[in-house]
Amino acid sequence: MQENTDVLILGSGIAGLSAALELAPHVTVTLITKRAATDSNTNWAQGGIAAVVGDDDSFDEHVDNTMVAGDGLNHRDAVEMIVAEGPAAIERLRAVGVAFATDLAREGGHTRRRVLHATDITGREIQRALLERVQAHPNVRVVEHHVAIDLIRRSKSAQAHSLGERIVGAYVLDEATGAVKTFAARAVILATGGSGKVYLYTTNPDVATGDGVAMAYRARAKVANMEFFQFHPTCLYHPTAKSFLISEALRGEGGVLRRIDGTPFMDGVHPMKSLAPRDIVARAIDMELKRTGDDHVVLDLTHLDGHMMAARFPTILGTVKGFGIDFRTTPIPVVPAAHYQCGGVVTDLFGRCSVQGLYAVGEVAHTGLHGANRLASNSLLEGAVMGSRAARACRDELVGVSAPPEIVPWQPGYARPSGERVVVSHSWDEIRRTMWNYVGIVRATARLERAHRRLALLESEILEDWWKHHVTRDGIELRNIAQVGRLIVEGALRRQESRGLHYTVDFPDRDDESQLRDTVLWRGPHR
Ligand code: SIN
């Protein structure tokens, strides 16, 4: 069964919802999300959204902080544009009902207070407001529990009308029925978020399986800088806690990182101490853990005003109290965990990818904003700015694009139901462990090569299974994390220097002479 729409959006975080809102008055939009519409990285964002709104702030200073964090690899045009469009994006969010607090927070790498927040549930508040508007719009259809399998690419030779070679939709698994549906569109916007689940320990929710990068790469779009994976320095360390982020905003209020024995260790590392850029803090913690043999460090807030901290961070306090830790009296045990994919599908400043008809916005995209390391709270900003901007470009482009074509339905071939789900979970675990052990915060060429060999073998076994069995959500996600893991390793092997989030003991210095470039990975043109 083929379902037609003008624009197909995959993903329901800030970028996808901003795009849908901008397009809705002009064209029909189908927004597909693989679980409930609220299951997104956006929903989990605690810290906030960075923008120049304070009287003491300037665009130049926000640009400068972003470039310093990015370690020289940011695209200045992207940084300047996104920072300059920040205040307008904030106004759009306020206009749809996002209730930001009146004060501004500070996070790592920012020299000013410039992070707008809604206590410590900023992402949830943004998602709530945007989703309410999107769901109420008659031109938008939100389809939940549908998992995109692959983008559909119509090549020049195969088409009989004026579309040219471009993306014309996606095959999508309906989880309730197991049927694979064809969604045909005049343009597709990827807003599928990141890929934290590629690593064993992550702050990301279960949906972050790199689906957009994997699908775009398979559809022969260019992907860049996947080696730059950001590890957040402070994820709660507790045997029964799953992926709970301890926001950097706590350090913005004066929280201090210490060893278990109470010694502060960031003083000699960076002038901003515990509030240094994330790559530096995460590496310092990694070094401390290796040196001392401890399994965590602590974030100490006990010297701060307990009333103020409880009012400002009610969700974090409530959650850690659930694990028996009252941060007003006891330091929080923390470890670094995979947090943010700084590379992604290559786009221009309008979200356009290297394949026609395809746009990418938010964490799935590589606009050049983040360079080698993302500045805290620049991601919601990028999602809001680029979601709207890509939607406007897409709307203009659609004037010259005809209705979706007839598409050959998904061919299941001789696939049969999968008998052994345990094989999927074993491969899933092996990939994530391999990435954690060999492609983590501190890298070495020999370990990257070992990871490459293991992932290549796993990927070939996964693909063999893929063609034999009916598609399932687990199978789709497994194929995607295997693909994205390999892209991260390939990027890391190609970058023979240490810069930002990519640190390798074999090339410990930054090399501006031969490595000041993006690592672009591409399967080549369609044949
Ligand atoms: C945090 O609250 O520490 C996360 C913010 C971000 O990743 O930008």
PDB file of N, CA and C and ligand atoms in Angstrom, residues 45-48 107 230 232 234 245-249 251 278 339-340 374-379, ligand 1:
ATOM      1  N   ALA A  45      16.637  16.307  27.040  1.00  0.00           N
ATOM      2  CA  ALA A  45      17.630  17.374  27.220  1.00  0.00           C
ATOM      3  C   ALA A  45      17.328  18.147  28.498  1.00  0.00           C
ATOM      4  N   GLN A  46      18.298  18.173  29.390  1.00  0.00           N
ATOM      5  CA  GLN A  46      18.073  18.849  30.667  1.00  0.00           C
ATOM      6  C   GLN A  46      18.512  20.309  30.610  1.00  0.00           C
ATOM      7  N   GLY A  47      19.757  20.518  30.136  1.00  0.00           N
ATOM      8  CA  GLY A  47      20.432  21.798  30.278  1.00  0.00           C
ATOM      9  C   GLY A  47      19.660  22.954  29.681  1.00  0.00           C
ATOM     10  N   GLY A  48      19.536  23.006  28.355  1.00  0.00           N
ATOM     11  CA  GLY A  48      18.803  24.092  27.753  1.00  0.00           C
ATOM     12  C   GLY A  48      19.219  24.378  26.335  1.00  0.00           C
ATOM     13  N   GLU A 107      26.993  26.873  31.066  1.00  0.00           N
ATOM     14  CA  GLU A 107      27.497  25.503  30.931  1.00  0.00           C
ATOM     15  C   GLU A 107      28.925  25.542  30.425  1.00  0.00           C
ATOM     16  N   GLN A 230      30.779  12.849  21.116  1.00  0.00           N
ATOM     17  CA  GLN A 230      30.966  13.532  22.407  1.00  0.00           C
ATOM     18  C   GLN A 230      30.564  12.637  23.579  1.00  0.00           C
ATOM     19  N   HIS A 232      29.652  12.765  27.418  1.00  0.00           N
ATOM     20  CA  HIS A 232      29.293  13.721  28.474  1.00  0.00           C
ATOM     21  C   HIS A 232      30.051  13.300  29.728  1.00  0.00           C
ATOM     22  N   THR A 234      29.452  13.635  32.860  1.00  0.00           N
ATOM     23  CA  THR A 234      28.777  13.256  34.106  1.00  0.00           C
ATOM     24  C   THR A 234      27.439  12.543  33.870  1.00  0.00           C
ATOM     25  N   LEU A 245      21.475  11.369  32.957  1.00  0.00           N
ATOM     26  CA  LEU A 245      22.404  12.482  32.787  1.00  0.00           C
ATOM     27  C   LEU A 245      22.392  13.389  34.019  1.00  0.00           C
ATOM     28  N   ILE A 246      23.586  13.805  34.437  1.00  0.00           N
ATOM     29  CA  ILE A 246      23.705  14.812  35.496  1.00  0.00           C
ATOM     30  C   ILE A 246      24.160  16.086  34.792  1.00  0.00           C
ATOM     31  N   SER A 247      23.220  16.999  34.604  1.00  0.00           N
ATOM     32  CA  SER A 247      23.437  18.142  33.709  1.00  0.00           C
ATOM     33  C   SER A 247      24.688  18.959  34.048  1.00  0.00           C
ATOM     34  N   GLU A 248      25.321  19.459  32.970  1.00  0.00           N
ATOM     35  CA  GLU A 248      26.468  20.332  33.123  1.00  0.00           C
ATOM     36  C   GLU A 248      26.083  21.648  33.823  1.00  0.00           C
ATOM     37  N   ALA A 249      24.790  21.970  33.764  1.00  0.00           N
ATOM     38  CA  ALA A 249      24.330  23.205  34.405  1.00  0.00           C
ATOM     39  C   ALA A 249      24.611  23.166  35.913  1.00  0.00           C
ATOM     40  N   ARG A 251      27.384  22.095  37.189  1.00  0.00           N
ATOM     41  CA  ARG A 251      28.746  22.660  37.304  1.00  0.00           C
ATOM     42  C   ARG A 251      28.711  24.155  36.994  1.00  0.00           C
ATOM     43  N   ARG A 278      33.757  19.973  27.204  1.00  0.00           N
ATOM     44  CA  ARG A 278      33.481  18.576  27.565  1.00  0.00           C
ATOM     45  C   ARG A 278      34.570  17.584  27.193  1.00  0.00           C
ATOM     46  N   HIS A 339      27.272  10.650  24.383  1.00  0.00           N
ATOM     47  CA  HIS A 339      26.201  11.642  24.549  1.00  0.00           C
ATOM     48  C   HIS A 339      25.723  12.251  23.233  1.00  0.00           C
ATOM     49  N   TYR A 340      26.665  12.588  22.336  1.00  0.00           N
ATOM     50  CA  TYR A 340      26.220  13.365  21.166  1.00  0.00           C
ATOM     51  C   TYR A 340      27.092  13.092  19.951  1.00  0.00           C
ATOM     52  N   ARG A 374      31.122  19.693  20.237  1.00  0.00           N
ATOM     53  CA  ARG A 374      29.974  20.602  20.340  1.00  0.00           C
ATOM     54  C   ARG A 374      30.004  21.394  21.645  1.00  0.00           C
ATOM     55  N   LEU A 375      29.721  22.678  21.523  1.00  0.00           N
ATOM     56  CA  LEU A 375      29.546  23.516  22.718  1.00  0.00           C
ATOM     57  C   LEU A 375      28.195  23.168  23.350  1.00  0.00           C
ATOM     58  N   ALA A 376      28.171  23.046  24.677  1.00  0.00           N
ATOM     59  CA  ALA A 376      26.940  22.663  25.385  1.00  0.00           C
ATOM     60  C   ALA A 376      25.758  23.532  24.958  1.00  0.00           C
ATOM     61  N   SER A 377      24.615  22.884  24.830  1.00  0.00           N
ATOM     62  CA  SER A 377      23.333  23.531  24.539  1.00  0.00           C
ATOM     63  C   SER A 377      23.262  24.207  23.167  1.00  0.00           C
ATOM     64  N   ASN A 378      24.249  23.958  22.310  1.00  0.00           N
ATOM     65  CA  ASN A 378      24.145  24.424  20.925  1.00  0.00           C
ATOM     66  C   ASN A 378      23.305  23.473  20.076  1.00  0.00           C
ATOM     67  N   SER A 379      22.979  22.293  20.618  1.00  0.00           N
ATOM     68  CA  SER A 379      22.266  21.318  19.773  1.00  0.00           C
ATOM     69  C   SER A 379      20.784  21.650  19.634  1.00  0.00           C
TER      70      SER A 379
HETATM   71  C1  SIN B   1      23.543  18.949  29.950  1.00  0.00           C
HETATM   72  O1  SIN B   1      22.526  19.389  30.498  1.00  0.00           O
HETATM   73  O2  SIN B   1      24.617  18.819  30.525  1.00  0.00           O
HETATM   74  C2  SIN B   1      23.450  18.554  28.506  1.00  0.00           C
HETATM   75  C3  SIN B   1      23.336  19.744  27.659  1.00  0.00           C
HETATM   76  C4  SIN B   1      23.878  19.455  26.300  1.00  0.00           C
HETATM   77  O3  SIN B   1      24.276  18.332  26.011  1.00  0.00           O
HETATM   78  O4  SIN B   1      23.947  20.391  25.501  1.00  0.00           O
END
